[in-house]
XYZ file of C-alpha atoms in Angstrom:
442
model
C -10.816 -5.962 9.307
C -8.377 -4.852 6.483
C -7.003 -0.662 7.172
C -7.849 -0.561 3.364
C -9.035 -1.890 0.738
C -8.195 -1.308 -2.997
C -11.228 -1.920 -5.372
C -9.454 -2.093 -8.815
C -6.359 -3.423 -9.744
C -5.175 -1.475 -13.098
C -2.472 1.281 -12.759
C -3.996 3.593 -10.137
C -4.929 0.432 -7.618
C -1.804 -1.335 -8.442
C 0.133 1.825 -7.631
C -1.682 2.921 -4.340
C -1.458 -0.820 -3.164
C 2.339 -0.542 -3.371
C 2.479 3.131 -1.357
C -0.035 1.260 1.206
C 2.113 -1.868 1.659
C 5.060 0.549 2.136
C 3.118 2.363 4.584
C 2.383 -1.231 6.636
C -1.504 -0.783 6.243
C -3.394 -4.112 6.239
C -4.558 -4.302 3.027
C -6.722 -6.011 0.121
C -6.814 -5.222 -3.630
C -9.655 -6.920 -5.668
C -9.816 -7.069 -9.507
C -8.236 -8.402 -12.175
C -4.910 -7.233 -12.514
C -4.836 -4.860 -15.887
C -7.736 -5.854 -17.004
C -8.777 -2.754 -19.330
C -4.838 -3.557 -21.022
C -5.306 -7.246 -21.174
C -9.056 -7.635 -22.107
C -10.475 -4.945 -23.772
C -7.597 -3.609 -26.223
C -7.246 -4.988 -29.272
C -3.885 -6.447 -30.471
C -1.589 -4.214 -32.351
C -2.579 -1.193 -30.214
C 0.476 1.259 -28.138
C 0.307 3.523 -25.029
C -0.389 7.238 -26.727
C 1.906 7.945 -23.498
C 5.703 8.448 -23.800
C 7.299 5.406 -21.518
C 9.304 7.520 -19.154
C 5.517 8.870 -18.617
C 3.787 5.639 -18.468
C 5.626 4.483 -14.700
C 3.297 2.852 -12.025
C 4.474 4.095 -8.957
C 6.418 2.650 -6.175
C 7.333 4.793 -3.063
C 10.938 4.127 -4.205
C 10.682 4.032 -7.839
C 12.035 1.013 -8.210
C 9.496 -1.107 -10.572
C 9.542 0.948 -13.638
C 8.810 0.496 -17.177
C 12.058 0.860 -18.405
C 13.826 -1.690 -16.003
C 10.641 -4.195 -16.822
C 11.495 -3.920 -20.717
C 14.828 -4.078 -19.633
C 15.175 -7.359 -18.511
C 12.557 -8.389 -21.392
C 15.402 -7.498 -23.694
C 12.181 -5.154 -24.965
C 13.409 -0.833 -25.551
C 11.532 2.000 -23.968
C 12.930 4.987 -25.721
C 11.492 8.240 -26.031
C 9.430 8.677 -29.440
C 8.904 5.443 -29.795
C 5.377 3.946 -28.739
C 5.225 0.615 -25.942
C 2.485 -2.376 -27.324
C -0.528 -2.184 -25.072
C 0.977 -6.339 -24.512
C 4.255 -5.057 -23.118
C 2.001 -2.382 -20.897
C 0.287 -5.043 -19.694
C 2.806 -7.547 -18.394
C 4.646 -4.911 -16.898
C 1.687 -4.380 -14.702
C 1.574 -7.882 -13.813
C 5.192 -7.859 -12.770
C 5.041 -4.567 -11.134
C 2.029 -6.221 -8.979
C 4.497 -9.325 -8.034
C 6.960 -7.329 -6.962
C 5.774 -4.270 -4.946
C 2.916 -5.602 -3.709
C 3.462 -8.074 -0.147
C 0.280 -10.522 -1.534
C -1.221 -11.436 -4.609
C -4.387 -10.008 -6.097
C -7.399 -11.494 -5.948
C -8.938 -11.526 -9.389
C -12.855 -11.860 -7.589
C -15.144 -8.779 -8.491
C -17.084 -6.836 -5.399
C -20.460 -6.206 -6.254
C -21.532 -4.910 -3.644
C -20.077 -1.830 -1.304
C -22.084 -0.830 1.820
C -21.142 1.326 5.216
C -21.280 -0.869 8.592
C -19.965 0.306 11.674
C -16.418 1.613 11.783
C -15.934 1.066 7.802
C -17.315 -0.549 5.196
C -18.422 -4.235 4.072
C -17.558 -5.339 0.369
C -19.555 -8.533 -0.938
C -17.633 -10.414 -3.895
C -19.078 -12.402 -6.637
C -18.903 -15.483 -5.292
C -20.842 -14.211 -2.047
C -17.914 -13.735 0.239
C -17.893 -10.719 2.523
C -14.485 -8.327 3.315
C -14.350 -6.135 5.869
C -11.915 -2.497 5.647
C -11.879 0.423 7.683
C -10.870 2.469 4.409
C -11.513 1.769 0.885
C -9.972 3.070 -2.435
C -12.335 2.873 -5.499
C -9.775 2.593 -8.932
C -12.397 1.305 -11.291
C -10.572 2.230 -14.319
C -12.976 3.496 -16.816
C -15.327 0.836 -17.863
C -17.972 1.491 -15.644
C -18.319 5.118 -17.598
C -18.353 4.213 -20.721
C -20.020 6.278 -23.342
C -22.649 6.373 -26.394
C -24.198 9.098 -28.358
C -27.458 9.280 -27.625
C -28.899 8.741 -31.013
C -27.049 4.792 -30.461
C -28.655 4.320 -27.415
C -31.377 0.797 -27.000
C -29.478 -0.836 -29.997
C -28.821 -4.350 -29.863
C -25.204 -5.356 -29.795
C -24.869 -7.162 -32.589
C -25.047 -3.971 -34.054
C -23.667 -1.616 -31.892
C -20.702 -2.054 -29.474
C -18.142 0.533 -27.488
C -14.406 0.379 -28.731
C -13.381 -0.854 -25.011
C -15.629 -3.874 -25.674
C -13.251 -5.470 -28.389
C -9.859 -7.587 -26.909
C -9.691 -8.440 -31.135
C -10.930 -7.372 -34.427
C -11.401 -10.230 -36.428
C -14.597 -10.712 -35.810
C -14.824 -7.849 -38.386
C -12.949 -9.008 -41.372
C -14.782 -8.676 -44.521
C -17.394 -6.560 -43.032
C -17.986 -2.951 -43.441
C -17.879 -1.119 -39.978
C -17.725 3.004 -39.410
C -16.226 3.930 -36.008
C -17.924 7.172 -34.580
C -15.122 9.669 -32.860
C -12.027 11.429 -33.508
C -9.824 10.929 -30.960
C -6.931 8.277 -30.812
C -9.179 5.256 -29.617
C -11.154 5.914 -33.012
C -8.475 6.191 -34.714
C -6.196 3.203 -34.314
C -9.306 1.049 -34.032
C -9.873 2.020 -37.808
C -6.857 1.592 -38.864
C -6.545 -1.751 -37.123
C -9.472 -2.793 -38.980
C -8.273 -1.380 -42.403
C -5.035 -3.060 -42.022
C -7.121 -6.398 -41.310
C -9.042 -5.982 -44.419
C -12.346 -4.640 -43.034
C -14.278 -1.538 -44.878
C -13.812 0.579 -42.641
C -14.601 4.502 -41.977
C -14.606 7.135 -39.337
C -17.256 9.255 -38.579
C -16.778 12.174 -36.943
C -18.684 15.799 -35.629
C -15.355 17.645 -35.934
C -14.583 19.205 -39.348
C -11.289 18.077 -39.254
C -9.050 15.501 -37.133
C -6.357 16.563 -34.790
C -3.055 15.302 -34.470
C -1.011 15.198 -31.715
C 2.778 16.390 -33.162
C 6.198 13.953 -32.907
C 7.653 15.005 -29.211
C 11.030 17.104 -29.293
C 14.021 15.234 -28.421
C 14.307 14.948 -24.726
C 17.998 16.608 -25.208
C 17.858 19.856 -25.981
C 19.200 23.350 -25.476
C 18.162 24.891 -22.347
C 16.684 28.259 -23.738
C 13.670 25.955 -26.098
C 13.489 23.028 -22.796
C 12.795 26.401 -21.077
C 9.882 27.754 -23.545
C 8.246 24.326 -23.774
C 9.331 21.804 -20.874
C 8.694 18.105 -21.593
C 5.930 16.487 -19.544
C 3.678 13.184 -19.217
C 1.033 14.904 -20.894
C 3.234 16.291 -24.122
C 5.268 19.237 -23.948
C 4.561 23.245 -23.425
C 4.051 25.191 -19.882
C 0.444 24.595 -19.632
C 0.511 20.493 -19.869
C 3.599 20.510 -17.244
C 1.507 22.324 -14.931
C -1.501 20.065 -15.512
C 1.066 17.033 -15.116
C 3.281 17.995 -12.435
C 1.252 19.998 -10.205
C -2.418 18.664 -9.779
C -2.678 19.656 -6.512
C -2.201 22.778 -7.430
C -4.722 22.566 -10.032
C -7.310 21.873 -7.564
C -6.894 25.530 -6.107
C -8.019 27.033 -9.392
C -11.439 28.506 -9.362
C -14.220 26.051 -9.980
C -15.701 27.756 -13.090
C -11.672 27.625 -14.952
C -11.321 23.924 -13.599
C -14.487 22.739 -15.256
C -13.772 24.286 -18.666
C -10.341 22.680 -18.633
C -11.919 19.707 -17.857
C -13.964 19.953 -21.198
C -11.499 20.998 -22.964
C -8.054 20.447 -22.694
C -6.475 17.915 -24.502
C -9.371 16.732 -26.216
C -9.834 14.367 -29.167
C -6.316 13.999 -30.868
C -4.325 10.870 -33.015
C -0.711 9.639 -32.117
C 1.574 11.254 -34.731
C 2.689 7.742 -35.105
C -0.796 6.538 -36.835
C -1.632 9.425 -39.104
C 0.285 7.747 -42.130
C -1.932 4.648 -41.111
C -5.526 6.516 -41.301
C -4.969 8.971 -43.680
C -5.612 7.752 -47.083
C -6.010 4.295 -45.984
C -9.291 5.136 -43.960
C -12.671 6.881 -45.318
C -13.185 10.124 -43.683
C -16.715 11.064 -42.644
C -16.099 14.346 -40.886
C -17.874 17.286 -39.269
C -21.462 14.746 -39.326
C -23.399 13.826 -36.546
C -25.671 11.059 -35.526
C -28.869 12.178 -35.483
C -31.071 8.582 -35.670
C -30.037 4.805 -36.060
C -32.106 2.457 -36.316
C -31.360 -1.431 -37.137
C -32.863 -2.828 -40.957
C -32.584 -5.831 -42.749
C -29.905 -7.037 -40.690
C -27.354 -3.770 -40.764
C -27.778 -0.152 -39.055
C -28.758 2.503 -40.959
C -27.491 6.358 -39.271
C -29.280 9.270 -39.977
C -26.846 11.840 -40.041
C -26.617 16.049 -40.117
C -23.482 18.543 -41.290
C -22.741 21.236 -39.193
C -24.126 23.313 -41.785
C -27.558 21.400 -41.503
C -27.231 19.111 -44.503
C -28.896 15.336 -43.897
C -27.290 12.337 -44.975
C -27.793 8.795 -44.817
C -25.538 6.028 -43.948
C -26.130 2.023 -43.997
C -23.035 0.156 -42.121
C -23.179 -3.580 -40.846
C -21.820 -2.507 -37.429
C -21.033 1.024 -35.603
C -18.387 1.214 -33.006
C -18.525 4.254 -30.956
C -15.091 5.256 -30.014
C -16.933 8.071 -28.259
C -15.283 8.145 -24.512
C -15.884 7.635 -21.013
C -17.872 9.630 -18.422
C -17.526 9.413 -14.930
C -20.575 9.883 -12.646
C -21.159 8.476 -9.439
C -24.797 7.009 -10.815
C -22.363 4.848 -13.034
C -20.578 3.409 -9.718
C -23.530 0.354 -9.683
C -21.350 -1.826 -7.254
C -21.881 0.665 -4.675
C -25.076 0.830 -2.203
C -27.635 3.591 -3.045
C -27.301 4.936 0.635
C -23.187 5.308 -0.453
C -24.533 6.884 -3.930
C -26.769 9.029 -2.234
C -23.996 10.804 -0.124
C -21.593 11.044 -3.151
C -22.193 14.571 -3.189
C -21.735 15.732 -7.473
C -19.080 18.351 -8.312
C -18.567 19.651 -11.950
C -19.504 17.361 -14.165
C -21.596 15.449 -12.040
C -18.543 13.572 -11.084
C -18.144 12.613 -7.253
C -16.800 15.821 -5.420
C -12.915 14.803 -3.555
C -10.841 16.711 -1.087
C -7.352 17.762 -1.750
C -6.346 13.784 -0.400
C -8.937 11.922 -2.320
C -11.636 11.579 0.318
C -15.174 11.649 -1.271
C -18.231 13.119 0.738
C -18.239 9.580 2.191
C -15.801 9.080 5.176
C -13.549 6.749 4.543
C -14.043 6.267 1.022
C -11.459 7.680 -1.362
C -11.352 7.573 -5.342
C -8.979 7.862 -7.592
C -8.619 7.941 -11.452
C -11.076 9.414 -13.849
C -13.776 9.763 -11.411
C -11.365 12.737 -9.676
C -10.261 14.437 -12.946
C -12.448 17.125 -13.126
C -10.568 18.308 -9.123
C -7.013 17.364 -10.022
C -7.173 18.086 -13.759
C -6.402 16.059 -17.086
C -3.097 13.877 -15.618
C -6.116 11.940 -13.854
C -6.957 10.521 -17.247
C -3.803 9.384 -17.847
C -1.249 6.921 -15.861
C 1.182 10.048 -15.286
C -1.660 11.025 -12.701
C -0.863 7.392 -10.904
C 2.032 8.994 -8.742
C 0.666 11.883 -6.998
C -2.517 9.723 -6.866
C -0.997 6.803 -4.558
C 0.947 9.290 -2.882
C -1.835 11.669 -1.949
C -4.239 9.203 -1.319
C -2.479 6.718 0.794
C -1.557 10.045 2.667
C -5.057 10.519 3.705
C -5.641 6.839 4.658
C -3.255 6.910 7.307
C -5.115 10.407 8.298
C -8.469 8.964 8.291
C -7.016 6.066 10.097
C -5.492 8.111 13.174
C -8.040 10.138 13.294
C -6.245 13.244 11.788
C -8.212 13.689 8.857
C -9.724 16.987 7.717
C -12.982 17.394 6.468
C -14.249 17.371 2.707
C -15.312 20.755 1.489
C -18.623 20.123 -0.354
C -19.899 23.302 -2.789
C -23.645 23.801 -0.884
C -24.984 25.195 -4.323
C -24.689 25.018 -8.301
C -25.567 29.219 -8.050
C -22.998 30.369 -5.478
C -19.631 29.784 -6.220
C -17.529 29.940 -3.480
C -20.467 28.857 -0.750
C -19.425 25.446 0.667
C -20.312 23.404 4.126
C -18.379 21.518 5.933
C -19.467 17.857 5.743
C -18.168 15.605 9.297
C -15.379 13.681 8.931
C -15.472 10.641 12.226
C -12.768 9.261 12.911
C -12.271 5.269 12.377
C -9.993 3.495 15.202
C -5.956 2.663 14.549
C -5.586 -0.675 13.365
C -2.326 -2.306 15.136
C -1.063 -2.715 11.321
C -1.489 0.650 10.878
C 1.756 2.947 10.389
C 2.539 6.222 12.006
C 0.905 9.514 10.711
C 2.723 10.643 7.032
C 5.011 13.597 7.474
C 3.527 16.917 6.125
C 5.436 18.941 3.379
C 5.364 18.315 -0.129
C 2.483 16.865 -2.621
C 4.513 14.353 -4.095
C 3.047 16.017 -7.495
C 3.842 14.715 -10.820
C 7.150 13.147 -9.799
């Protein structure tokens, strides 16, 4: 029986196996290595991220992306955006080198309790055993699709994480529903390819995300608007550098940050490539779609209540990602059912990752909506592995506290405490963590 085991192997389950291997847990990570970089970005896409903000984390910071590109003869300079290819193989190497095994690539389809931990089934029918487990499913379980797209086939209709290329697109006329930088870049991917291309959008107008300062600067305007993972100004640092913090804030502030802070935007570095070159569709919404004569025709309504009618030969909705547990299909309905829903009807976590589940900790977008917006990006990676690995080696001596669980949507503030057993001490397991610091943001 394995003290943990890491389901997901992108930058969040890459980066707690390393902590956890440092920590001398016996340990497992399943999935394929980067597989939301590698298989489901198109070529000629970049990290929105700034590369001194796009680290996996090591407990001694040694595998960065900067030393990677190093020896690839490749820069990683501030301002200047890293190929989602070179984001990729860096998390390959990263994996060889501070991780003790290799990864298994097999998917687990199944995730049930049993006795002292859990049992994970694989696709091929084999059965793990771990005292702990880490879900880092990335965000392709969550994907999401206006509801007027919903029950179309998908010839017609597919999600911008579903596409590893474009070309299947060239010479065809295509409109991309969204505004944010996954919209986009996809359009002008497909523009630059040759496709017709458009974006069509609810928001009157797009946003754009502004170039970043210089990282050298005087200390009186680094003072009024500190650099940080998630772009500059005091309010981003905190949500970057102190999500643990973040998770103190009253539930009712947490959940409209979670709605709204840095919401829909473009890279600076791809306006010059949309505007002008892309047709602009803007403040519409999808009101029906239906599939004739072989394209999709989209019903469509202005904010100001004016219909409109648009036939395209394919739609892809750059529309986002929601995380629910009711999304999490690989785990057993007795483990949904105890997944107890916090704001957003994502799973509710404790300040070190546990879910209402013993044992079971998640990490990534599922826990955004607790820790804050760095949770949607790979800046939240650090204080994730940290944290989390923190309360492994808790739940694994028997030291860990119990998860706080809100005992109604009308009483803010009410919560029960939810038992926490204790799971035995493996002999690979390694002495409780010091207490003190977070390990936020850094």
């Amino acid at each position: 029986m394995y003290d943990l085991l890491v389901v997901g192997s992108g930058p969040y389950g890459l980066s707690i196996a390393a902590h956890a291997a440092a920590a001398g847990l016996s340990l497992r990570v399943q999935g394929r290595p980067m597989a939301s970089w590698r298989d489901h970005m198109p070529t000629g896409m970049f990290l929105k991220s700034e590369p001194w903000a796009s680290n996996l984390s090591d407990p001694s910071g040694r595998w960065r992306l900067d030393r990677y590109c190093a020896g690839q003869g490749v820069g990683a300079r501030h301002g200047e955006p890293i190929p989602v290819e070179t984001f990729a193989s860096y998390g390959l190497w990263f994996a060889r080198h501070a991780l003790p095994d290799d990864v298994d690539e097999r998917t687990v389809t199944l995730l049930r309790p049993r006795p002292g931990g859990f049992e994970a089934v694989l696709e091929d029918g084999e059965v793990l055993h771990a005292r702990t487990v880490a879900l880092a499913v990335g965000v392709l379980p969550f994907v999401r699709f206006p509801e007027a797209l919903h029950g179309l086939d998908p010839e017609y209709v597919t999600h911008s994480s579903h596409h590893a290329e474009l070309s299947r697109f060239l010479d065809r006329d295509v409109t991309v529903v969204g505004g944010g930088q996954a919209a986009l870049e996809t359009a002008a991917l497909l523009a630059e390819q040759g496709t017709r291309v458009r974006v069509l959008a609810r928001a009157d107008r797009l946003c754009w995300n502004d170039v970043p300062p210089p990282l050298e600067r005087s200390w009186w305007r680094s003072a009024r608007s500190p650099h940080s993972g998630l772009g500059p100004g005091w309010r981003n640092w905190f949500y970057a550098e102190r999500p643990g913090l973040y998770r103190r804030l009253p539930g009712t502030l947490r959940s409209r940050v979670a709605a709204n802070a840095l919401g829909p935007a473009g890279a600076w570095w791809v306006r010059d490539r949309v505007e002008g070159a892309v047709e602009l569709r803007l403040g519409q919404e999808i009101v029906r779609a239906r599939e004739v004569a072989g394209a999709v025709h989209l019903d469509t309504v202005t904010g100001s209540g004016v219909p409109g009618l648009l036939r395209t030969e394919h739609v892809v909705a750059a529309t986002g990602f929601t995380a629910t547990a009711g999304r999490l299909d690989m785990l057993d309905e007795e483990v949904r059912a105890r997944l107890a829903p916090g704001a957003h009807e994502a799973p509710t976590v404790g300040p070190l990752f546990e879910s209402t589940v013993p044992g079971l900790f998640l990490a990534g977008l599922m826990t955004a909506p607790a820790f804050g917006p760095a949770m949607r990006f790979v800046q939240g990676a650090d204080f994730t592995a940290r944290t989390l690995v923190r309360g492994v080696r808790g739940r694994l001596s028997g030291s860990a506290g119990q998860v706080r669980v809100p005992r109604g949507r009308g009483r803010a503030g009410a919560e029960a405490q939810v038992p926490a057993p204790a799971h035995p001490v493996s002999a690979h397991t390694a002495p409780p963590a010091p207490t003190g610091g977070s390990g936020a943001g850094g």
